Every structure is written in C-alpha cells, then in structure tokens.
C-alpha cells in the first residue's frame, strides 16, 4: 500500500491521540503496549543485525527440489488426481542479484488443470511430514510453538511468495507471485522477479513477513447472511492479512533520518509512523512504500486450489487448498537432519 501525504497527516493526528492515551496509563500498562512495538526480539531499537539462519553460500543460481506430501497420492478437497504421483517433480531455481531474486519454478505430473500457488513458511516444519488427526495440512514442529528463535510476536506463520510491491487482488483473479495453472498433463511453470533477496537471513534481509492479524468471517450452511454469534468455531473462516510493517520507532535512532524518508526529528510523534523506504519514494509525488520486517524462510509450500481461486495474502482455509509438496531451506544450506 502506498502512503500518501493525506494518510501521513491522518496517521500523525491519530498517533498524537494514542501517545496522550499511553501517557495517561500506568507504567506497567505502557510497558505492555510498547513491548510489541519497541521490544521485538529483545529490543529492535538498539538494532538487530544478527544472522538468524545458516547462509546459502555459493555463486548461484541455486536449485531447490521439492518433496511430495501424502496429499499428492490422494484427492482431498475434491482435487483432481495427480497424473503420475510416483513421478511428480517440482524444481525451484533461485538467482539473486542486486537485492532482487529471479525465481523460476516448474512442475511435472501433478494435478491437471489446477491452480497452484507457493507460500513462504517461517515456522519450522515437522519432519518427517506428519498430519495431525483429521487434518490434511503438514504439521509444524511442536518444539517451536511461537515460531523460530527471534521471530516476531505479530508475524504470521506464512506469507505469499511475491514482491512487496505486488498488486494483490485478494482472490479476485489470479494473484501475483508464484501462481500458475497446470496443463492437461499436470505440467506447469512460472517465472517471477521479486524485489528482495529471498535467501537473506537477517531481520532486514530475506523474505518479507506477513502480519498474523486477520479478518474472520462466520460461514454457516444456511442461505442468507449470518446474524448473532457464530454457532461453531469450525465455521469461522479467515479472510485476509498483509505485510508486517516496520515503524520508525523500530529503527535505531541514529539511522532514522537516512532509513525513513518521512522521519521528522522535530516531531516526537513521528516515530510512530510507518517507516517509508527512501529508495521507493516517487520524486514527483513524494509517495513511497513502507519498510517491512524480514526473516529467513524455513520452507515453501506448493498449494493446489481445487476451488479455482487464489486467496490474496493468506493461503486460505485448510478446506480450500491442498499442500502437495514442500521445498525445505535446509537443502540449500546442507543442514537437513
């Protein structure tokens, strides 16, 4: 989302009110409110530059071969059967240059005439792959219920594999990113350029993180709109989310003027604005893109969409897609167990 001068003024007014409210709260409450903003990973204000995952070394391009899940051998959620599941293959070729990623992906012998998307997952995958009872979704490693060490309290488990500047339609058409449709033989391919280094391994380099805050909607098997409380938790569906933004307050004080185009040192409340990356600012309009938190990915998930729709910034609900294959980062760093 681009930031306009009007939105900056509105944000400024809103945050001034918020600051007055914060100042009126007890000290313990203030610490709780600011903990998520200023205390991410033990204090982002002081700067976070530590390496969070083993580096992917070498000149590249790098080749990541995906591995099948048990879903590929069945037809869950009304999917079409894979053409030849025993011979299915998926390969991601990754090239990084000047902070951008050239990503090429191809599949063979998967489900025919099927929309596929790829999702970047930050939580560690349980390996070998296991499905919880009654689920068709590969389980995450139970040893990391809050995500990997150093992960954000407000970060989502997954994010779309797409550019920060991609124009998402939230499912109204094929969303940008690694999205493609297989042919009658279950073959398909896609090539995208990402405006970041997908192989980075620090808080300021790597895959952009999604926000775990989501919109929920009650969907019941009854004509007409739902009124009153949702009758069942299983009827609550997730709708959408967005990137996890970086605020000026989360940038080291000495770097704010150079890293945030909208920082105003004479206005204390400006630290609560989203930090606009100077490299993205249009010199004619002054508009730019906010900085987004990054984190090294753990694995990619290849999702088939039997309903014929993509789902915007989230992978949809479990009943709307099927994870057929995964691509694990550890194969690029030679650290797989």
Coordinates of N, CA and C in Angstrom, one line a residue, residues 83-247:
X83 N -1.5 -36.8 -12.2 CA -1.3 -37.6 -13.4 C -0.5 -38.9 -13.1
X84 N 0.7 -38.7 -12.6 CA 1.6 -39.8 -12.2 C 2.3 -39.4 -10.9
X85 N 1.7 -39.5 -9.7 CA 2.2 -39.1 -8.5 C 3.6 -39.7 -8.2
X86 N 3.8 -40.9 -8.6 CA 5.1 -41.5 -8.3 C 6.3 -40.9 -9.1
X87 N 5.9 -40.1 -10.2 CA 6.9 -39.5 -11.0 C 6.8 -37.9 -10.9
X88 N 6.0 -37.4 -10.0 CA 5.9 -36.0 -9.8 C 7.2 -35.3 -9.4
X89 N 7.4 -34.1 -9.9 CA 8.6 -33.4 -9.6 C 8.3 -31.9 -9.6
X90 N 9.0 -31.2 -8.8 CA 8.9 -29.7 -8.7 C 10.3 -29.1 -8.4
X91 N 10.7 -28.2 -9.2 CA 12.0 -27.6 -9.0 C 12.0 -26.1 -9.0
X92 N 12.6 -25.5 -8.0 CA 12.7 -24.0 -7.9 C 14.2 -23.6 -8.2
X93 N 14.4 -22.8 -9.2 CA 15.7 -22.2 -9.4 C 15.7 -20.8 -8.9
X94 N 16.7 -20.4 -8.1 CA 16.8 -19.1 -7.5 C 18.1 -18.5 -7.8
X95 N 18.0 -17.3 -8.3 CA 19.1 -16.4 -8.6 C 19.0 -15.1 -7.9
X96 N 20.0 -14.6 -7.2 CA 19.9 -13.3 -6.5 C 21.0 -12.4 -7.1
X97 N 20.6 -11.1 -7.4 CA 21.5 -10.1 -7.9 C 21.0 -8.8 -7.5
X98 N 21.8 -7.9 -6.9 CA 21.5 -6.6 -6.6 C 20.2 -6.5 -5.7
X99 N 20.1 -7.4 -4.8 CA 19.0 -7.3 -3.9 C 17.7 -7.8 -4.5
X100 N 17.7 -8.4 -5.7 CA 16.5 -8.9 -6.3 C 16.6 -10.4 -6.6
X101 N 15.5 -11.1 -6.7 CA 15.5 -12.5 -6.9 C 14.8 -12.9 -8.2
X102 N 15.5 -13.7 -9.0 CA 14.9 -14.3 -10.2 C 14.5 -15.7 -9.8
X103 N 13.2 -15.9 -9.8 CA 12.7 -17.2 -9.3 C 12.0 -17.9 -10.5
X104 N 12.5 -19.1 -10.8 CA 11.8 -19.9 -11.8 C 11.4 -21.2 -11.2
X105 N 10.1 -21.6 -11.5 CA 9.6 -22.8 -10.8 C 8.9 -23.6 -11.9
X106 N 9.1 -24.9 -11.9 CA 8.4 -25.8 -12.8 C 8.0 -27.1 -12.1
X107 N 6.9 -27.7 -12.6 CA 6.4 -28.9 -12.1 C 6.0 -29.9 -13.2
X108 N 6.0 -31.2 -12.9 CA 5.6 -32.2 -13.9 C 4.8 -33.3 -13.2
X109 N 3.8 -33.7 -13.9 CA 3.0 -34.9 -13.4 C 2.2 -34.6 -12.1
X110 N 1.8 -33.3 -11.9 CA 1.0 -33.0 -10.8 C -0.5 -33.1 -11.2
X111 N -1.3 -32.4 -10.5 CA -2.8 -32.4 -10.8 C -3.0 -31.6 -12.0
X112 N -3.8 -32.1 -13.0 CA -4.1 -31.4 -14.2 C -5.1 -30.2 -14.0
X113 N -4.9 -29.2 -14.9 CA -5.9 -28.1 -14.9 C -6.2 -27.5 -13.5
X114 N -5.1 -27.3 -12.8 CA -5.2 -26.9 -11.4 C -4.4 -25.6 -11.1
X115 N -5.0 -24.7 -10.4 CA -4.3 -23.5 -9.9 C -3.4 -23.9 -8.8
X116 N -2.1 -23.5 -8.9 CA -1.1 -23.7 -7.8 C -0.5 -22.4 -7.4
X117 N -0.3 -22.3 -6.1 CA 0.5 -21.1 -5.6 C 1.6 -21.7 -4.6
X118 N 2.6 -20.8 -4.4 CA 3.6 -21.2 -3.5 C 3.7 -20.2 -2.3
X119 N 3.8 -20.7 -1.1 CA 3.8 -19.9 0.1 C 5.1 -20.0 0.8
X120 N 5.5 -18.9 1.4 CA 6.8 -18.9 2.2 C 6.4 -19.1 3.6
X121 N 7.0 -20.1 4.3 CA 6.6 -20.5 5.6 C 7.8 -20.2 6.5
X122 N 7.6 -19.6 7.7 CA 8.7 -19.2 8.6 C 8.8 -20.2 9.8
X123 N 7.7 -20.8 10.2 CA 7.7 -21.7 11.3 C 8.4 -23.0 10.8
X124 N 9.2 -23.7 11.6 CA 9.8 -25.0 11.2 C 8.8 -26.0 10.9
X125 N 9.0 -26.8 9.9 CA 8.2 -27.9 9.5 C 8.5 -29.2 10.3
X126 N 7.5 -29.9 10.8 CA 7.8 -31.2 11.4 C 8.3 -32.2 10.4
X127 N 9.4 -32.8 10.7 CA 9.9 -33.8 9.7 C 10.4 -35.1 10.4
X128 N 10.0 -36.2 9.8 CA 9.2 -36.5 8.6 C 7.9 -35.8 8.7
X129 N 7.3 -35.6 7.5 CA 6.0 -35.0 7.4 C 4.9 -35.8 8.2
X130 N 4.2 -35.1 9.0 CA 3.0 -35.8 9.7 C 1.8 -34.9 9.5
X131 N 0.6 -35.5 9.5 CA -0.6 -34.8 9.5 C -1.3 -35.0 10.9
X132 N -1.7 -34.0 11.5 CA -2.5 -34.1 12.7 C -3.8 -34.9 12.4
X133 N -4.3 -35.5 13.5 CA -5.5 -36.3 13.3 C -6.6 -35.5 12.7
X134 N -7.2 -36.0 11.6 CA -8.3 -35.3 10.9 C -7.9 -34.1 10.0
X135 N -6.6 -33.9 9.8 CA -6.1 -32.8 9.0 C -5.4 -33.3 7.8
X136 N -5.3 -32.4 6.8 CA -4.5 -32.8 5.6 C -3.4 -31.7 5.4
X137 N -3.2 -31.0 6.5 CA -2.1 -29.9 6.5 C -0.9 -30.4 7.2
X138 N 0.3 -30.4 6.6 CA 1.5 -30.8 7.2 C 1.7 -30.1 8.6
X139 N 2.1 -30.8 9.6 CA 2.2 -30.2 10.9 C 3.5 -29.4 11.0
X140 N 3.5 -28.4 11.9 CA 4.7 -27.6 12.2 C 5.4 -28.3 13.4
X141 N 6.7 -28.0 13.5 CA 7.5 -28.6 14.6 C 6.9 -28.1 15.9
X142 N 6.4 -29.0 16.8 CA 5.8 -28.6 18.1 C 6.8 -28.0 19.0
X143 N 8.1 -28.1 18.7 CA 9.2 -27.5 19.6 C 9.3 -26.0 19.5
X144 N 8.6 -25.5 18.5 CA 8.6 -24.0 18.2 C 7.2 -23.5 18.1
X145 N 6.4 -23.5 19.2 CA 5.0 -23.1 19.1 C 4.9 -21.6 18.8
X146 N 5.9 -20.8 19.1 CA 5.8 -19.3 18.8 C 6.7 -19.0 17.6
X147 N 7.1 -19.9 16.8 CA 7.9 -19.7 15.7 C 9.4 -19.9 16.0
X148 N 10.3 -19.7 15.1 CA 11.7 -19.9 15.3 C 12.3 -18.9 16.3
X149 N 13.4 -19.1 16.9 CA 14.1 -18.1 17.7 C 14.2 -16.8 17.0
X150 N 13.9 -15.7 17.7 CA 14.0 -14.4 17.1 C 12.8 -14.0 16.2
X151 N 11.8 -14.8 16.2 CA 10.6 -14.4 15.3 C 9.7 -13.4 16.0
X152 N 8.9 -12.7 15.2 CA 8.1 -11.6 15.7 C 6.8 -12.1 16.4
X153 N 6.4 -11.4 17.4 CA 5.2 -11.8 18.1 C 4.0 -11.5 17.2
X154 N 4.1 -10.5 16.3 CA 3.0 -10.2 15.4 C 3.1 -10.8 14.0
X155 N 4.1 -11.6 13.8 CA 4.4 -12.2 12.5 C 3.5 -13.4 12.2
X156 N 3.0 -13.5 11.0 CA 2.2 -14.7 10.6 C 3.1 -15.9 10.3
X157 N 2.5 -17.1 10.3 CA 3.2 -18.3 10.0 C 3.7 -18.3 8.6
X158 N 2.9 -17.9 7.6 CA 3.2 -17.9 6.2 C 3.0 -16.5 5.6
X159 N 3.6 -16.3 4.4 CA 3.4 -15.1 3.6 C 3.4 -15.5 2.2
X160 N 2.8 -14.7 1.3 CA 2.8 -15.1 -0.1 C 4.3 -14.9 -0.7
X161 N 4.6 -15.7 -1.6 CA 5.9 -15.6 -2.3 C 5.7 -14.7 -3.5
X162 N 5.8 -13.4 -3.1 CA 5.5 -12.3 -4.1 C 6.3 -11.1 -3.8
X163 N 6.4 -10.1 -4.7 CA 7.1 -8.9 -4.5 C 6.3 -8.0 -3.4
X164 N 7.1 -7.2 -2.7 CA 6.5 -6.3 -1.8 C 5.5 -5.3 -2.5
X165 N 5.8 -5.0 -3.7 CA 5.0 -4.0 -4.5 C 4.0 -4.7 -5.3
X166 N 3.8 -6.0 -5.2 CA 2.8 -6.7 -6.0 C 1.4 -6.2 -5.7
X167 N 0.6 -6.1 -6.8 CA -0.8 -5.6 -6.6 C -1.7 -6.8 -6.4
X168 N -2.0 -7.1 -5.2 CA -2.8 -8.3 -4.8 C -4.3 -8.0 -5.1
X169 N -5.0 -9.0 -5.6 CA -6.5 -8.9 -5.8 C -7.3 -9.5 -4.7
X170 N -6.6 -10.2 -3.8 CA -7.3 -10.9 -2.7 C -8.3 -11.9 -3.3
X171 N -7.8 -12.6 -4.3 CA -8.6 -13.7 -4.8 C -9.5 -13.3 -6.0
X172 N -9.6 -12.0 -6.3 CA -10.4 -11.6 -7.4 C -9.6 -11.7 -8.7
X173 N -9.3 -12.9 -9.1 CA -8.4 -13.2 -10.2 C -7.2 -13.8 -9.7
X174 N -6.3 -14.3 -10.5 CA -5.0 -14.9 -10.1 C -4.1 -13.9 -9.4
X175 N -3.7 -14.1 -8.2 CA -2.9 -13.2 -7.5 C -1.5 -13.2 -8.0
X176 N -0.7 -12.1 -7.9 CA 0.7 -12.1 -8.3 C 1.5 -13.0 -7.5
X177 N 2.8 -13.2 -7.9 CA 3.6 -14.1 -7.2 C 3.8 -15.4 -7.9
X178 N 4.1 -16.5 -7.2 CA 4.3 -17.8 -7.8 C 3.0 -18.4 -7.9
X179 N 2.3 -18.1 -8.9 CA 0.9 -18.6 -9.2 C 0.9 -19.1 -10.7
X180 N 0.4 -20.3 -10.9 CA 0.3 -20.8 -12.3 C -0.8 -21.8 -12.3
X181 N -1.1 -22.3 -13.6 CA -2.1 -23.3 -13.8 C -1.5 -24.4 -14.6
X182 N -1.6 -25.6 -14.2 CA -1.1 -26.8 -14.9 C -1.9 -27.1 -16.1
X183 N -1.3 -27.8 -17.0 CA -2.0 -28.2 -18.3 C -2.6 -29.6 -18.1
X184 N -3.1 -30.2 -19.2 CA -3.8 -31.4 -19.1 C -3.0 -32.6 -18.6
X185 N -1.6 -32.4 -18.6 CA -0.7 -33.4 -18.1 C -0.1 -33.2 -16.7
X186 N -0.6 -32.1 -16.1 CA -0.1 -31.8 -14.8 C 1.2 -31.1 -14.8
X187 N 1.6 -30.5 -15.9 CA 2.8 -29.8 -16.0 C 2.6 -28.3 -16.0
X188 N 3.5 -27.5 -15.4 CA 3.3 -26.1 -15.4 C 4.6 -25.4 -15.0
X189 N 4.7 -24.1 -15.3 CA 5.9 -23.3 -14.9 C 5.5 -21.9 -14.7
X190 N 6.4 -21.2 -14.0 CA 6.2 -19.7 -13.8 C 7.6 -19.1 -13.5
X191 N 7.7 -17.9 -13.9 CA 9.0 -17.1 -13.6 C 8.6 -15.7 -13.1
X192 N 9.1 -15.4 -11.9 CA 8.8 -14.1 -11.3 C 10.1 -13.4 -10.9
X193 N 10.1 -12.1 -10.8 CA 11.2 -11.3 -10.2 C 10.7 -10.7 -8.9
X194 N 11.4 -11.0 -7.8 CA 11.0 -10.5 -6.5 C 11.9 -9.3 -6.2
X195 N 11.3 -8.3 -5.5 CA 12.1 -7.1 -5.2 C 12.7 -7.2 -3.9
X196 N 13.3 -8.3 -3.6 CA 14.1 -8.6 -2.4 C 14.9 -9.8 -2.5
X197 N 15.8 -10.0 -1.6 CA 16.7 -11.2 -1.6 C 16.0 -12.3 -0.8
X198 N 15.4 -13.3 -1.5 CA 14.7 -14.3 -0.8 C 15.5 -15.2 0.0
X199 N 16.9 -15.2 -0.2 CA 17.8 -16.1 0.5 C 18.4 -15.4 1.7
X200 N 18.0 -14.1 2.0 CA 18.6 -13.4 3.1 C 18.3 -14.1 4.5
X201 N 19.1 -13.8 5.5 CA 18.9 -14.5 6.8 C 19.1 -13.5 8.0
X202 N 18.6 -12.3 7.8 CA 18.6 -11.3 8.9 C 17.2 -10.6 9.0
X203 N 17.0 -9.8 10.0 CA 15.7 -9.1 10.2 C 15.5 -8.1 9.1
X204 N 16.6 -7.7 8.4 CA 16.4 -6.6 7.4 C 16.8 -7.1 6.0
X205 N 16.9 -8.5 5.9 CA 17.2 -9.0 4.6 C 16.5 -10.4 4.5
X206 N 15.9 -10.7 3.4 CA 15.3 -12.0 3.3 C 13.8 -11.9 2.9
X207 N 13.1 -12.9 3.2 CA 11.6 -12.9 2.8 C 10.8 -12.0 3.7
X208 N 9.9 -11.2 3.1 CA 9.1 -10.3 3.9 C 8.1 -11.1 4.7
X209 N 7.8 -10.6 5.9 CA 6.9 -11.4 6.9 C 5.5 -10.8 6.7
X210 N 4.5 -11.7 6.8 CA 3.1 -11.3 6.9 C 2.7 -11.0 8.3
X211 N 1.6 -10.2 8.4 CA 1.0 -9.9 9.7 C 0.0 -11.0 10.1
X212 N 0.1 -11.5 11.3 CA -0.8 -12.6 11.7 C -2.2 -12.1 12.1
X213 N -2.4 -10.8 12.2 CA -3.7 -10.3 12.4 C -4.6 -10.5 11.2
X214 N -5.7 -11.1 11.4 CA -6.6 -11.5 10.2 C -8.0 -11.1 10.5
X215 N -8.8 -11.0 9.4 CA -10.2 -10.8 9.5 C -10.9 -12.2 9.5
X216 N -11.9 -12.4 10.3 CA -12.6 -13.6 10.3 C -14.0 -13.4 9.9
X217 N -14.6 -14.5 9.4 CA -16.0 -14.4 8.9 C -16.7 -15.7 9.3
X218 N -17.9 -15.6 9.8 CA -18.7 -16.8 10.1 C -19.4 -17.3 8.9
X219 N -19.1 -18.6 8.5 CA -19.8 -19.1 7.3 C -20.6 -20.4 7.8
X220 N -21.9 -20.3 7.7 CA -22.7 -21.5 8.1 C -23.5 -22.0 6.9
X221 N -23.9 -23.2 7.0 CA -24.7 -23.9 5.9 C -26.1 -23.5 6.0
X222 N -26.4 -22.2 5.6 CA -27.8 -21.7 5.7 C -27.8 -20.5 4.7
X223 N -28.9 -20.4 3.9 CA -29.0 -19.3 3.0 C -29.1 -18.0 3.7
X224 N -28.6 -16.9 3.1 CA -28.8 -15.6 3.7 C -27.6 -15.3 4.6
X225 N -27.6 -14.0 5.1 CA -26.5 -13.6 5.9 C -26.6 -14.1 7.3
X226 N -25.5 -14.3 8.0 CA -25.5 -14.8 9.4 C -25.7 -13.6 10.3
X227 N -26.6 -13.9 11.4 CA -26.8 -12.9 12.4 C -26.6 -13.6 13.8
X228 N -26.2 -12.8 14.7 CA -25.9 -13.3 16.0 C -24.6 -14.0 16.1
X229 N -24.2 -14.6 17.2 CA -22.9 -15.3 17.4 C -22.8 -16.5 16.5
X230 N -21.5 -16.7 16.1 CA -21.2 -17.9 15.2 C -21.5 -19.2 16.0
X231 N -22.3 -20.1 15.4 CA -22.7 -21.3 16.2 C -21.6 -22.3 16.4
X232 N -20.5 -22.2 15.6 CA -19.4 -23.2 15.8 C -18.1 -22.5 15.4
X233 N -17.1 -22.9 16.2 CA -15.7 -22.4 15.9 C -15.2 -22.9 14.5
X234 N -15.7 -24.1 14.1 CA -15.3 -24.6 12.8 C -15.9 -23.8 11.7
X235 N -16.9 -23.0 11.9 CA -17.5 -22.2 10.9 C -16.8 -20.9 10.7
X236 N -15.8 -20.6 11.5 CA -15.1 -19.3 11.4 C -14.0 -19.4 10.4
X237 N -14.0 -18.6 9.4 CA -13.1 -18.7 8.3 C -12.2 -17.4 8.3
X238 N -10.9 -17.6 7.9 CA -10.0 -16.5 7.8 C -10.1 -15.8 6.4
X239 N -10.0 -14.5 6.4 CA -10.2 -13.8 5.1 C -8.9 -13.3 4.5
X240 N -8.2 -12.4 5.2 CA -7.0 -11.8 4.6 C -6.1 -11.2 5.7
X241 N -4.9 -10.8 5.2 CA -3.9 -10.1 6.1 C -3.0 -9.3 5.2
X242 N -1.9 -8.9 5.7 CA -1.0 -8.0 4.9 C 0.5 -8.1 5.5
X243 N 1.4 -7.4 4.9 CA 2.8 -7.4 5.4 C 2.9 -6.8 6.8
X244 N 3.9 -7.3 7.5 CA 4.2 -6.8 8.9 C 5.1 -5.6 8.7
X245 N 4.6 -4.4 8.9 CA 5.3 -3.1 8.7 C 6.4 -2.9 9.8
X246 N 7.3 -2.1 9.3 CA 8.4 -1.6 10.3 C 8.1 -0.1 10.5
X247 N 8.0 0.3 11.8 CA 7.7 1.6 12.2 C 9.0 2.4 12.5

